PDB file of C-alpha atoms in Angstrom:
ATOM      1  CA  MET A   1       3.353  71.533  50.476  1.00 43.00           C
ATOM      2  CA  ARG A   2       6.555  71.305  52.348  1.00 46.00           C
ATOM      3  CA  LEU A   3       8.206  68.821  50.097  1.00 48.00           C
ATOM      4  CA  LEU A   4       6.895  70.615  46.753  1.00 44.00           C
ATOM      5  CA  ILE A   5       8.931  73.600  47.619  1.00 42.00           C
ATOM      6  CA  SER A   6      11.996  71.467  48.610  1.00 46.00           C
ATOM      7  CA  ALA A   7      11.652  69.307  45.545  1.00 47.00           C
ATOM      8  CA  ILE A   8      11.608  72.222  43.166  1.00 38.00           C
ATOM      9  CA  ALA A   9      14.879  73.326  44.662  1.00 39.00           C
ATOM     10  CA  LEU A  10      16.325  69.873  44.380  1.00 40.00           C
ATOM     11  CA  MET A  11      15.425  69.429  40.832  1.00 37.00           C
ATOM     12  CA  ALA A  12      17.095  72.735  40.009  1.00 35.00           C
ATOM     13  CA  SER A  13      20.373  71.460  41.672  1.00 38.00           C
ATOM     14  CA  LEU A  14      20.122  68.233  39.649  1.00 37.00           C
ATOM     15  CA  SER A  15      20.265  69.231  36.187  1.00 33.00           C
ATOM     16  CA  PHE A  16     -19.930  80.541  43.247  1.00 32.00           C
ATOM     17  CA  CYS A  17     -22.358  84.202  42.878  1.00 34.00           C
ATOM     18  CA  VAL A  18     -22.564  87.460  45.155  1.00 34.00           C
ATOM     19  CA  SER A  19     -22.496  91.152  44.290  1.00 36.00           C
ATOM     20  CA  SER A  20     -19.098  92.489  43.672  1.00 37.00           C
ATOM     21  CA  LYS A  21     -19.922  95.645  45.576  1.00 39.00           C
ATOM     22  CA  ALA A  22     -17.157  96.470  47.957  1.00 38.00           C
ATOM     23  CA  ALA A  23     -17.681  97.125  51.649  1.00 38.00           C
ATOM     24  CA  GLU A  24     -18.532 100.771  52.469  1.00 46.00           C
ATOM     25  CA  GLN A  25     -15.300 100.776  54.692  1.00 52.00           C
ATOM     26  CA  PRO A  26     -12.096  99.066  54.304  1.00 67.00           C
ATOM     27  CA  VAL A  27     -11.700  95.725  56.239  1.00 80.00           C
ATOM     28  CA  VAL A  28      -8.522  95.710  58.048  1.00 83.00           C
ATOM     29  CA  ASP A  29      -6.514  93.182  60.009  1.00 90.00           C
ATOM     30  CA  GLN A  30      -6.998  92.924  63.776  1.00 95.00           C
ATOM     31  CA  ASP A  31      -4.411  90.998  65.877  1.00 96.00           C
ATOM     32  CA  ILE A  32      -5.748  87.770  67.326  1.00 97.00           C
ATOM     33  CA  ALA A  33      -3.896  84.858  69.054  1.00 97.00           C
ATOM     34  CA  LEU A  34      -4.244  81.376  70.021  1.00 97.00           C
ATOM     35  CA  VAL A  35      -2.559  80.454  73.267  1.00 94.00           C
ATOM     36  CA  THR A  36      -0.856  77.016  73.448  1.00 93.00           C
ATOM     37  CA  THR A  37       1.290  75.424  76.036  1.00 91.00           C
ATOM     38  CA  THR A  38       4.503  76.341  74.044  1.00 90.00           C
ATOM     39  CA  GLY A  39       3.606  79.837  73.188  1.00 91.00           C
ATOM     40  CA  LYS A  40       1.190  82.093  71.346  1.00 95.00           C
ATOM     41  CA  ILE A  41       0.141  81.474  67.676  1.00 96.00           C
ATOM     42  CA  ALA A  42      -0.266  84.744  66.102  1.00 96.00           C
ATOM     43  CA  GLY A  43      -3.054  85.475  63.718  1.00 97.00           C
ATOM     44  CA  SER A  44      -5.041  88.152  61.773  1.00 97.00           C
ATOM     45  CA  LEU A  45      -8.800  88.602  62.075  1.00 97.00           C
ATOM     46  CA  GLN A  46     -10.651  90.359  59.316  1.00 95.00           C
ATOM     47  CA  LEU A  47     -13.849  91.615  60.951  1.00 94.00           C
ATOM     48  CA  PRO A  48     -16.486  93.414  58.669  1.00 93.00           C
ATOM     49  CA  SER A  49     -18.641  95.961  60.402  1.00 86.00           C
ATOM     50  CA  SER A  50     -22.011  94.314  61.314  1.00 79.00           C
ATOM     51  CA  ALA A  51     -24.831  94.931  63.683  1.00 74.00           C
ATOM     52  CA  GLY A  52     -25.009  91.213  64.367  1.00 87.00           C
ATOM     53  CA  LYS A  53     -23.100  87.957  64.377  1.00 93.00           C
ATOM     54  CA  LEU A  54     -21.065  87.056  61.201  1.00 95.00           C
ATOM     55  CA  PRO A  55     -19.902  83.833  59.643  1.00 97.00           C
ATOM     56  CA  VAL A  56     -16.236  83.326  60.011  1.00 98.00           C
ATOM     57  CA  VAL A  57     -13.693  81.142  58.066  1.00 98.00           C
ATOM     58  CA  LEU A  58     -10.386  79.874  59.391  1.00 98.00           C
ATOM     59  CA  ILE A  59      -7.741  79.845  56.714  1.00 98.00           C
ATOM     60  CA  ILE A  60      -4.847  77.371  56.813  1.00 98.00           C
ATOM     61  CA  ALA A  61      -1.848  78.098  54.887  1.00 97.00           C
ATOM     62  CA  GLY A  62       0.136  75.403  52.819  1.00 93.00           C
ATOM     63  CA  SER A  63       3.318  73.796  53.903  1.00 85.00           C
ATOM     64  CA  GLY A  64       6.820  74.633  55.016  1.00 82.00           C
ATOM     65  CA  PRO A  65       7.608  78.248  56.064  1.00 88.00           C
ATOM     66  CA  THR A  66       4.466  79.654  54.465  1.00 93.00           C
ATOM     67  CA  ASP A  67       2.912  82.475  56.556  1.00 94.00           C
ATOM     68  CA  ARG A  68      -0.555  83.640  57.181  1.00 95.00           C
ATOM     69  CA  ASP A  69      -0.477  85.805  53.964  1.00 95.00           C
ATOM     70  CA  GLY A  70       0.582  82.864  51.669  1.00 94.00           C
ATOM     71  CA  ASN A  71       4.209  84.060  51.487  1.00 95.00           C
ATOM     72  CA  SER A  72       7.199  81.498  51.756  1.00 90.00           C
ATOM     73  CA  ALA A  73      10.405  82.873  53.191  1.00 83.00           C
ATOM     74  CA  PRO A  74      12.732  80.987  50.842  1.00 83.00           C
ATOM     75  CA  LEU A  75      11.070  82.513  47.708  1.00 84.00           C
ATOM     76  CA  LYS A  76      11.848  86.199  46.656  1.00 85.00           C
ATOM     77  CA  GLY A  77       9.086  88.732  47.153  1.00 90.00           C
ATOM     78  CA  LYS A  78       5.424  88.165  48.355  1.00 94.00           C
ATOM     79  CA  ASN A  79       2.386  87.132  46.498  1.00 94.00           C
ATOM     80  CA  ASN A  80      -0.060  87.894  49.533  1.00 95.00           C
ATOM     81  CA  SER A  81      -2.594  85.306  48.043  1.00 96.00           C
ATOM     82  CA  LEU A  82      -4.071  84.414  51.396  1.00 97.00           C
ATOM     83  CA  LYS A  83      -4.287  88.082  52.557  1.00 97.00           C
ATOM     84  CA  MET A  84      -6.064  88.919  49.239  1.00 96.00           C
ATOM     85  CA  LEU A  85      -8.409  85.913  49.877  1.00 97.00           C
ATOM     86  CA  ALA A  86      -9.316  87.212  53.366  1.00 97.00           C
ATOM     87  CA  GLU A  87      -9.775  90.755  52.036  1.00 96.00           C
ATOM     88  CA  SER A  88     -12.158  89.379  49.446  1.00 96.00           C
ATOM     89  CA  MET A  89     -14.236  87.595  52.089  1.00 96.00           C
ATOM     90  CA  GLY A  90     -14.244  90.759  54.216  1.00 95.00           C
ATOM     91  CA  GLN A  91     -15.773  92.742  51.320  1.00 94.00           C
ATOM     92  CA  ALA A  92     -18.523  90.058  51.049  1.00 94.00           C
ATOM     93  CA  GLY A  93     -19.268  90.377  54.750  1.00 94.00           C
ATOM     94  CA  ILE A  94     -17.542  87.272  55.772  1.00 96.00           C
ATOM     95  CA  ALA A  95     -15.108  87.333  58.685  1.00 97.00           C
ATOM     96  CA  SER A  96     -11.922  85.301  58.647  1.00 98.00           C
ATOM     97  CA  VAL A  97      -8.834  84.332  60.611  1.00 98.00           C
ATOM     98  CA  ARG A  98      -5.618  83.381  59.106  1.00 98.00           C
ATOM     99  CA  PHE A  99      -2.371  82.691  61.163  1.00 97.00           C
ATOM    100  CA  ASP A 100       1.263  81.891  61.067  1.00 95.00           C
ATOM    101  CA  LYS A 101       1.912  78.400  61.875  1.00 94.00           C
ATOM    102  CA  ARG A 102       3.857  77.678  64.985  1.00 91.00           C
ATOM    103  CA  GLY A 103       7.595  78.259  64.213  1.00 88.00           C
ATOM    104  CA  ILE A 104       6.790  80.601  61.467  1.00 88.00           C
ATOM    105  CA  GLY A 105       6.729  84.426  61.255  1.00 87.00           C
ATOM    106  CA  ALA A 106       5.217  85.996  64.548  1.00 90.00           C
ATOM    107  CA  SER A 107       4.446  82.390  65.850  1.00 93.00           C
ATOM    108  CA  ALA A 108       8.131  81.518  66.102  1.00 88.00           C
ATOM    109  CA  SER A 109       8.170  81.424  69.823  1.00 87.00           C
ATOM    110  CA  ALA A 110       5.464  78.593  69.755  1.00 90.00           C
ATOM    111  CA  ALA A 111       7.859  76.293  67.858  1.00 85.00           C
ATOM    112  CA  THR A 112       8.954  73.002  68.860  1.00 81.00           C
ATOM    113  CA  SER A 113      12.189  71.493  67.438  1.00 87.00           C
ATOM    114  CA  GLU A 114      11.901  70.182  63.866  1.00 89.00           C
ATOM    115  CA  ALA A 115      12.495  66.751  65.226  1.00 92.00           C
ATOM    116  CA  ASP A 116       9.609  66.918  67.656  1.00 92.00           C
ATOM    117  CA  LEU A 117       7.188  68.396  65.129  1.00 92.00           C
ATOM    118  CA  ARG A 118       4.357  66.014  63.897  1.00 95.00           C
ATOM    119  CA  PHE A 119       1.678  66.660  61.250  1.00 96.00           C
ATOM    120  CA  GLU A 120      -0.876  66.010  64.139  1.00 97.00           C
ATOM    121  CA  THR A 121       0.727  69.223  65.736  1.00 95.00           C
ATOM    122  CA  TYR A 122      -0.770  71.391  63.015  1.00 96.00           C
ATOM    123  CA  VAL A 123      -4.073  69.610  63.148  1.00 97.00           C
ATOM    124  CA  GLN A 124      -4.302  70.094  66.850  1.00 97.00           C
ATOM    125  CA  ASP A 125      -3.640  73.939  66.443  1.00 97.00           C
ATOM    126  CA  ALA A 126      -6.342  74.213  63.648  1.00 98.00           C
ATOM    127  CA  ALA A 127      -8.873  72.447  65.848  1.00 98.00           C
ATOM    128  CA  ALA A 128      -8.072  74.681  68.698  1.00 98.00           C
ATOM    129  CA  TRP A 129      -8.717  77.801  66.623  1.00 98.00           C
ATOM    130  CA  LEU A 130     -11.872  76.286  65.466  1.00 98.00           C
ATOM    131  CA  LYS A 131     -13.059  75.671  69.129  1.00 98.00           C
ATOM    132  CA  MET A 132     -12.046  79.250  70.008  1.00 98.00           C
ATOM    133  CA  LEU A 133     -13.998  80.663  67.066  1.00 98.00           C
ATOM    134  CA  LYS A 134     -17.051  78.700  67.867  1.00 97.00           C
ATOM    135  CA  ALA A 135     -17.048  80.019  71.454  1.00 97.00           C
ATOM    136  CA  ASP A 136     -16.765  83.619  70.257  1.00 96.00           C
ATOM    137  CA  LYS A 137     -19.995  85.369  70.502  1.00 95.00           C
ATOM    138  CA  ARG A 138     -19.103  87.763  67.567  1.00 95.00           C
ATOM    139  CA  PHE A 139     -19.372  84.767  65.166  1.00 96.00           C
ATOM    140  CA  SER A 140     -22.220  82.686  63.855  1.00 96.00           C
ATOM    141  CA  ASP A 141     -21.309  79.662  61.536  1.00 97.00           C
ATOM    142  CA  VAL A 142     -17.766  78.581  61.226  1.00 98.00           C
ATOM    143  CA  ALA A 143     -16.076  77.269  58.185  1.00 98.00           C
ATOM    144  CA  ILE A 144     -12.575  76.092  57.369  1.00 98.00           C
ATOM    145  CA  LEU A 145     -10.329  76.622  54.359  1.00 98.00           C
ATOM    146  CA  GLY A 146      -7.075  74.821  53.569  1.00 98.00           C
ATOM    147  CA  HIS A 147      -4.684  75.709  50.815  1.00 98.00           C
ATOM    148  CA  SER A 148      -2.484  73.022  49.553  1.00 95.00           C
ATOM    149  CA  GLU A 149      -1.071  70.816  52.437  1.00 95.00           C
ATOM    150  CA  GLY A 150      -3.493  72.994  54.670  1.00 97.00           C
ATOM    151  CA  SER A 151      -6.399  71.153  52.812  1.00 98.00           C
ATOM    152  CA  LEU A 152      -5.656  67.888  54.666  1.00 98.00           C
ATOM    153  CA  ILE A 153      -5.037  69.656  57.983  1.00 98.00           C
ATOM    154  CA  ALA A 154      -8.554  71.326  57.427  1.00 98.00           C
ATOM    155  CA  MET A 155     -10.008  67.957  56.758  1.00 98.00           C
ATOM    156  CA  LEU A 156      -8.536  66.196  59.949  1.00 98.00           C
ATOM    157  CA  ALA A 157      -9.359  69.375  62.229  1.00 98.00           C
ATOM    158  CA  ALA A 158     -12.950  69.433  61.137  1.00 98.00           C
ATOM    159  CA  GLN A 159     -13.206  65.747  62.267  1.00 98.00           C
ATOM    160  CA  GLN A 160     -12.244  66.963  65.663  1.00 97.00           C
ATOM    161  CA  GLU A 161     -14.251  70.185  65.647  1.00 98.00           C
ATOM    162  CA  PRO A 162     -17.093  69.982  63.129  1.00 97.00           C
ATOM    163  CA  VAL A 163     -17.702  73.021  60.811  1.00 98.00           C
ATOM    164  CA  LYS A 164     -20.603  74.082  58.726  1.00 98.00           C
ATOM    165  CA  ALA A 165     -18.385  74.082  55.446  1.00 98.00           C
ATOM    166  CA  LEU A 166     -14.918  73.194  54.263  1.00 98.00           C
ATOM    167  CA  ILE A 167     -13.065  74.566  51.242  1.00 98.00           C
ATOM    168  CA  SER A 168     -10.118  72.602  49.763  1.00 98.00           C
ATOM    169  CA  LEU A 169      -8.235  75.087  47.810  1.00 98.00           C
ATOM    170  CA  ALA A 170      -5.432  73.482  45.630  1.00 97.00           C
ATOM    171  CA  GLY A 171      -5.676  70.414  47.868  1.00 97.00           C
ATOM    172  CA  PRO A 172      -4.004  67.181  46.932  1.00 97.00           C
ATOM    173  CA  ALA A 173      -6.214  63.887  46.995  1.00 97.00           C
ATOM    174  CA  LYS A 174      -3.353  61.391  47.049  1.00 96.00           C
ATOM    175  CA  ASN A 175      -0.837  60.672  49.756  1.00 96.00           C
ATOM    176  CA  ALA A 176       1.945  63.011  49.927  1.00 95.00           C
ATOM    177  CA  ALA A 177       4.593  60.286  49.405  1.00 96.00           C
ATOM    178  CA  ASP A 178       2.877  59.207  46.162  1.00 94.00           C
ATOM    179  CA  LEU A 179       2.717  63.001  45.024  1.00 91.00           C
ATOM    180  CA  LEU A 180       6.438  63.173  45.791  1.00 92.00           C
ATOM    181  CA  ARG A 181       7.083  60.233  43.651  1.00 92.00           C
ATOM    182  CA  GLN A 182       5.139  61.652  40.852  1.00 89.00           C
ATOM    183  CA  GLN A 183       6.865  64.954  41.170  1.00 86.00           C
ATOM    184  CA  LEU A 184      10.339  63.392  41.042  1.00 91.00           C
ATOM    185  CA  GLN A 185       9.578  60.863  38.301  1.00 90.00           C
ATOM    186  CA  GLY A 186      12.158  61.272  35.600  1.00 91.00           C
ATOM    187  CA  LYS A 187      14.035  63.975  37.472  1.00 91.00           C
ATOM    188  CA  LEU A 188      16.625  61.803  39.279  1.00 93.00           C
ATOM    189  CA  PRO A 189      19.326  59.546  37.865  1.00 94.00           C
ATOM    190  CA  PRO A 190      18.547  55.927  38.256  1.00 94.00           C
ATOM    191  CA  PRO A 191      20.633  55.050  41.306  1.00 93.00           C
ATOM    192  CA  LEU A 192      19.298  58.042  43.072  1.00 95.00           C
ATOM    193  CA  ALA A 193      15.676  57.203  42.053  1.00 95.00           C
ATOM    194  CA  ALA A 194      15.992  53.760  43.560  1.00 95.00           C
ATOM    195  CA  LYS A 195      17.255  55.257  46.865  1.00 96.00           C
ATOM    196  CA  ASN A 196      14.526  57.814  46.745  1.00 96.00           C
ATOM    197  CA  GLU A 197      11.880  54.853  46.559  1.00 96.00           C
ATOM    198  CA  GLU A 198      13.560  52.888  49.243  1.00 96.00           C
ATOM    199  CA  ILE A 199      13.299  55.953  51.529  1.00 97.00           C
ATOM    200  CA  LEU A 200       9.719  56.754  50.697  1.00 97.00           C
ATOM    201  CA  ALA A 201       8.624  53.048  51.305  1.00 96.00           C
ATOM    202  CA  ALA A 202      10.389  53.058  54.609  1.00 97.00           C
ATOM    203  CA  LEU A 203       8.671  56.310  55.726  1.00 97.00           C
ATOM    204  CA  GLN A 204       5.344  55.131  54.659  1.00 96.00           C
ATOM    205  CA  ALA A 205       5.715  51.907  56.529  1.00 96.00           C
ATOM    206  CA  GLY A 206       6.382  54.208  59.552  1.00 96.00           C
ATOM    207  CA  LYS A 207      10.209  53.744  59.894  1.00 96.00           C
ATOM    208  CA  THR A 208      12.899  56.176  59.596  1.00 96.00           C
ATOM    209  CA  TYR A 209      15.807  55.781  57.083  1.00 96.00           C
ATOM    210  CA  THR A 210      19.376  56.335  58.021  1.00 93.00           C
ATOM    211  CA  GLU A 211      21.461  56.235  55.004  1.00 91.00           C
ATOM    212  CA  VAL A 212      20.108  59.207  53.018  1.00 96.00           C
ATOM    213  CA  PRO A 213      22.395  60.262  50.185  1.00 95.00           C
ATOM    214  CA  ALA A 214      23.656  63.888  50.401  1.00 94.00           C
ATOM    215  CA  GLU A 215      21.557  64.770  47.301  1.00 94.00           C
ATOM    216  CA  LEU A 216      18.445  63.888  49.062  1.00 95.00           C
ATOM    217  CA  LYS A 217      19.216  65.434  52.540  1.00 94.00           C
ATOM    218  CA  SER A 218      17.122  68.414  52.002  1.00 92.00           C
ATOM    219  CA  LEU A 219      14.025  66.279  51.637  1.00 94.00           C
ATOM    220  CA  TYR A 220      14.836  63.423  54.010  1.00 96.00           C
ATOM    221  CA  ARG A 221      17.064  65.035  56.771  1.00 96.00           C
ATOM    222  CA  ASP A 222      16.968  63.004  59.990  1.00 95.00           C
ATOM    223  CA  SER A 223      15.162  65.838  61.843  1.00 95.00           C
ATOM    224  CA  VAL A 224      12.294  66.104  59.377  1.00 95.00           C
ATOM    225  CA  GLN A 225      11.805  62.148  59.001  1.00 97.00           C
ATOM    226  CA  PRO A 226       9.422  61.933  62.029  1.00 96.00           C
ATOM    227  CA  TYR A 227       7.088  64.550  60.646  1.00 95.00           C
ATOM    228  CA  LEU A 228       7.044  62.894  57.171  1.00 97.00           C
ATOM    229  CA  VAL A 229       6.173  59.579  58.726  1.00 97.00           C
ATOM    230  CA  SER A 230       3.248  61.358  60.680  1.00 97.00           C
ATOM    231  CA  TRP A 231       2.168  63.130  57.439  1.00 97.00           C
ATOM    232  CA  PHE A 232       2.292  59.934  55.209  1.00 97.00           C
ATOM    233  CA  ARG A 233      -0.292  58.256  57.490  1.00 97.00           C
ATOM    234  CA  TYR A 234      -3.089  60.333  56.006  1.00 98.00           C
ATOM    235  CA  THR A 235      -4.623  60.241  52.486  1.00 97.00           C
ATOM    236  CA  PRO A 236      -6.927  63.184  51.708  1.00 98.00           C
ATOM    237  CA  GLU A 237      -9.356  61.235  49.434  1.00 97.00           C
ATOM    238  CA  LYS A 238      -9.863  58.789  52.335  1.00 97.00           C
ATOM    239  CA  GLU A 239     -10.228  61.608  55.068  1.00 98.00           C
ATOM    240  CA  ILE A 240     -12.583  63.796  53.164  1.00 98.00           C
ATOM    241  CA  GLY A 241     -15.123  60.913  53.060  1.00 96.00           C
ATOM    242  CA  LYS A 242     -15.317  61.095  56.861  1.00 97.00           C
ATOM    243  CA  LEU A 243     -16.805  64.576  56.780  1.00 97.00           C
ATOM    244  CA  THR A 244     -20.605  65.584  56.814  1.00 95.00           C
ATOM    245  CA  CYS A 245     -20.334  69.291  56.133  1.00 98.00           C
ATOM    246  CA  ALA A 246     -20.795  71.132  52.902  1.00 98.00           C
ATOM    247  CA  ILE A 247     -17.598  71.030  50.685  1.00 98.00           C
ATOM    248  CA  LEU A 248     -16.144  73.198  47.948  1.00 98.00           C
ATOM    249  CA  LEU A 249     -13.148  71.761  45.982  1.00 98.00           C
ATOM    250  CA  VAL A 250     -11.277  74.423  44.066  1.00 98.00           C
ATOM    251  CA  GLN A 251      -8.380  73.962  41.638  1.00 97.00           C
ATOM    252  CA  GLY A 252      -6.747  76.048  38.964  1.00 97.00           C
ATOM    253  CA  ASP A 253      -5.672  74.515  35.719  1.00 95.00           C
ATOM    254  CA  LYS A 254      -2.353  76.303  35.616  1.00 95.00           C
ATOM    255  CA  ASP A 255      -1.215  74.950  38.995  1.00 95.00           C
ATOM    256  CA  VAL A 256       2.197  73.160  38.613  1.00 91.00           C
ATOM    257  CA  GLN A 257       2.246  71.991  42.170  1.00 91.00           C
ATOM    258  CA  VAL A 258      -1.087  70.271  42.448  1.00 93.00           C
ATOM    259  CA  ASP A 259      -2.535  69.044  39.130  1.00 92.00           C
ATOM    260  CA  VAL A 260      -6.205  68.912  38.162  1.00 95.00           C
ATOM    261  CA  ALA A 261      -6.355  65.187  38.619  1.00 95.00           C
ATOM    262  CA  GLN A 262      -6.231  65.714  42.305  1.00 96.00           C
ATOM    263  CA  LEU A 263      -9.515  67.662  42.016  1.00 97.00           C
ATOM    264  CA  SER A 264     -11.040  64.872  40.099  1.00 97.00           C
ATOM    265  CA  ALA A 265      -9.897  62.376  42.658  1.00 97.00           C
ATOM    266  CA  LEU A 266     -11.384  64.304  45.588  1.00 98.00           C
ATOM    267  CA  LYS A 267     -14.691  64.631  43.757  1.00 98.00           C
ATOM    268  CA  GLN A 268     -14.886  61.071  43.327  1.00 97.00           C
ATOM    269  CA  ALA A 269     -14.269  60.511  46.888  1.00 97.00           C
ATOM    270  CA  ARG A 270     -17.055  63.020  47.743  1.00 97.00           C
ATOM    271  CA  PRO A 271     -19.487  63.092  44.825  1.00 97.00           C
ATOM    272  CA  ASP A 272     -21.815  65.499  46.773  1.00 97.00           C
ATOM    273  CA  ALA A 273     -19.023  68.086  46.902  1.00 98.00           C
ATOM    274  CA  SER A 274     -19.242  71.341  44.811  1.00 98.00           C
ATOM    275  CA  THR A 275     -16.242  71.956  42.588  1.00 98.00           C
ATOM    276  CA  LEU A 276     -14.709  75.085  40.914  1.00 98.00           C
ATOM    277  CA  LEU A 277     -11.977  74.772  38.309  1.00 98.00           C
ATOM    278  CA  VAL A 278     -10.484  78.057  37.597  1.00 97.00           C
ATOM    279  CA  HIS A 279      -9.081  78.510  34.162  1.00 96.00           C
ATOM    280  CA  GLU A 280      -5.516  79.806  34.033  1.00 96.00           C
ATOM    281  CA  MET A 281      -5.208  79.997  37.946  1.00 97.00           C
ATOM    282  CA  ASN A 282      -2.082  78.797  39.311  1.00 96.00           C
ATOM    283  CA  HIS A 283      -1.015  77.573  42.964  1.00 96.00           C
ATOM    284  CA  VAL A 284      -0.794  81.072  44.443  1.00 95.00           C
ATOM    285  CA  LEU A 285      -4.276  81.735  43.083  1.00 97.00           C
ATOM    286  CA  LYS A 286      -3.283  84.158  40.445  1.00 96.00           C
ATOM    287  CA  ILE A 287      -4.065  84.189  36.638  1.00 95.00           C
ATOM    288  CA  ILE A 288      -1.091  83.116  34.589  1.00 93.00           C
ATOM    289  CA  ASN A 289      -1.196  82.996  30.809  1.00 89.00           C
ATOM    290  CA  GLY A 290       2.403  82.949  29.946  1.00 81.00           C
ATOM    291  CA  ASP A 291       5.437  80.724  30.348  1.00 86.00           C
ATOM    292  CA  MET A 292       7.320  79.282  33.316  1.00 90.00           C
ATOM    293  CA  ALA A 293       9.069  82.406  33.947  1.00 91.00           C
ATOM    294  CA  GLN A 294       5.719  84.328  34.473  1.00 91.00           C
ATOM    295  CA  GLN A 295       4.567  81.311  36.660  1.00 91.00           C
ATOM    296  CA  MET A 296       7.509  81.657  38.950  1.00 91.00           C
ATOM    297  CA  ALA A 297       7.518  85.424  39.040  1.00 92.00           C
ATOM    298  CA  SER A 298       3.786  85.403  40.253  1.00 93.00           C
ATOM    299  CA  TYR A 299       5.029  83.793  43.539  1.00 93.00           C
ATOM    300  CA  GLY A 300       6.667  87.064  44.413  1.00 92.00           C
ATOM    301  CA  ASP A 301       4.407  89.582  42.954  1.00 92.00           C
ATOM    302  CA  PRO A 302       1.920  91.305  45.273  1.00 93.00           C
ATOM    303  CA  ALA A 303       0.726  93.529  42.553  1.00 94.00           C
ATOM    304  CA  LEU A 304      -0.839  90.648  40.732  1.00 95.00           C
ATOM    305  CA  PRO A 305      -4.464  90.352  41.864  1.00 95.00           C
ATOM    306  CA  LEU A 306      -6.354  87.284  43.200  1.00 96.00           C
ATOM    307  CA  ALA A 307      -8.222  85.431  40.345  1.00 96.00           C
ATOM    308  CA  PRO A 308     -11.537  87.133  40.074  1.00 96.00           C
ATOM    309  CA  GLU A 309     -13.570  84.015  39.445  1.00 97.00           C
ATOM    310  CA  LEU A 310     -12.209  82.362  42.677  1.00 97.00           C
ATOM    311  CA  ALA A 311     -13.283  85.369  44.842  1.00 96.00           C
ATOM    312  CA  LEU A 312     -16.726  85.700  43.336  1.00 96.00           C
ATOM    313  CA  LYS A 313     -17.605  82.018  43.375  1.00 96.00           C
ATOM    314  CA  LEU A 314     -15.858  81.091  46.727  1.00 97.00           C
ATOM    315  CA  ASN A 315     -17.780  83.964  48.577  1.00 96.00           C
ATOM    316  CA  GLY A 316     -21.017  83.001  46.838  1.00 96.00           C
ATOM    317  CA  PHE A 317     -20.548  79.344  48.239  1.00 97.00           C
ATOM    318  CA  LEU A 318     -19.840  80.854  51.658  1.00 97.00           C
ATOM    319  CA  ARG A 319     -22.753  83.086  51.637  1.00 96.00           C
ATOM    320  CA  GLU A 320     -25.115  80.232  50.637  1.00 96.00           C
ATOM    321  CA  LYS A 321     -23.874  77.714  53.159  1.00 97.00           C
ATOM    322  CA  LEU A 322     -23.052  79.988  56.279  1.00 96.00           C
ATOM    323  CA  LYS A 323     -25.536  82.068  58.288  1.00 92.00           C
TER     324      LYS A 323
END
């Protein structure tokens, strides 16, 4: 989530089953783009060789400057988590599309100013991708997968463009403002904690806040507040109940950004959803069995493989639900 990365920096400054047989030939990225009124949104298509139509999954990255591969510009190195996920799908005979959000990477030209950006902008883009994939004669069933903040985007886009299945991967259940409260609890000195609550309350009420302390500017600068207001309107555990497609909820128990309680809350909101809790998997979908130093190093280590259980069971779910 956008705020999760920012908040980590702020705190520092403050004190299912299928065969594992690989495809006969490597599945490689092909360029694909979504044309919008403000420019092209660039993406990568993984298209396994097939004599007929293939199911396809739209993959939506998490918040902030996170690109199609799951890498974030402010962090050192690359983890390539979403690229690895797409490759695992390809080896299972499932096509996928992942993309740089507008303003990020090769989609920089499609950016609007930060002050003009709204959460709904990302939702509309995802819905447009779904519409395009549904019209593409190479594909059969269409599914959507959202990672972290992308989970909520996926839920809202699927309400506009229904899909066969939705996967929430490390997706929060609670409102983003409440998650930020939880994340910062006990991390700020009392006066700053009180001011933080004032700001969050105002934003949740749909109002911007003018007197933001310098220490909180990275989170609540004037240009980002309209985006936060639009984001805080939506609560995932409410939105997931509006969907009628098959759902898989996935979480790792070593995720320090989205805790396991979020999985439980989403499951409570959609009791019919399938769930997968991956032991020792963290937020970037890697297995971590060490300390916080190893946790942080994994965010920039492309040699660290995708959690094997995730790939196996996720592809199994997709093969079962998609035709």
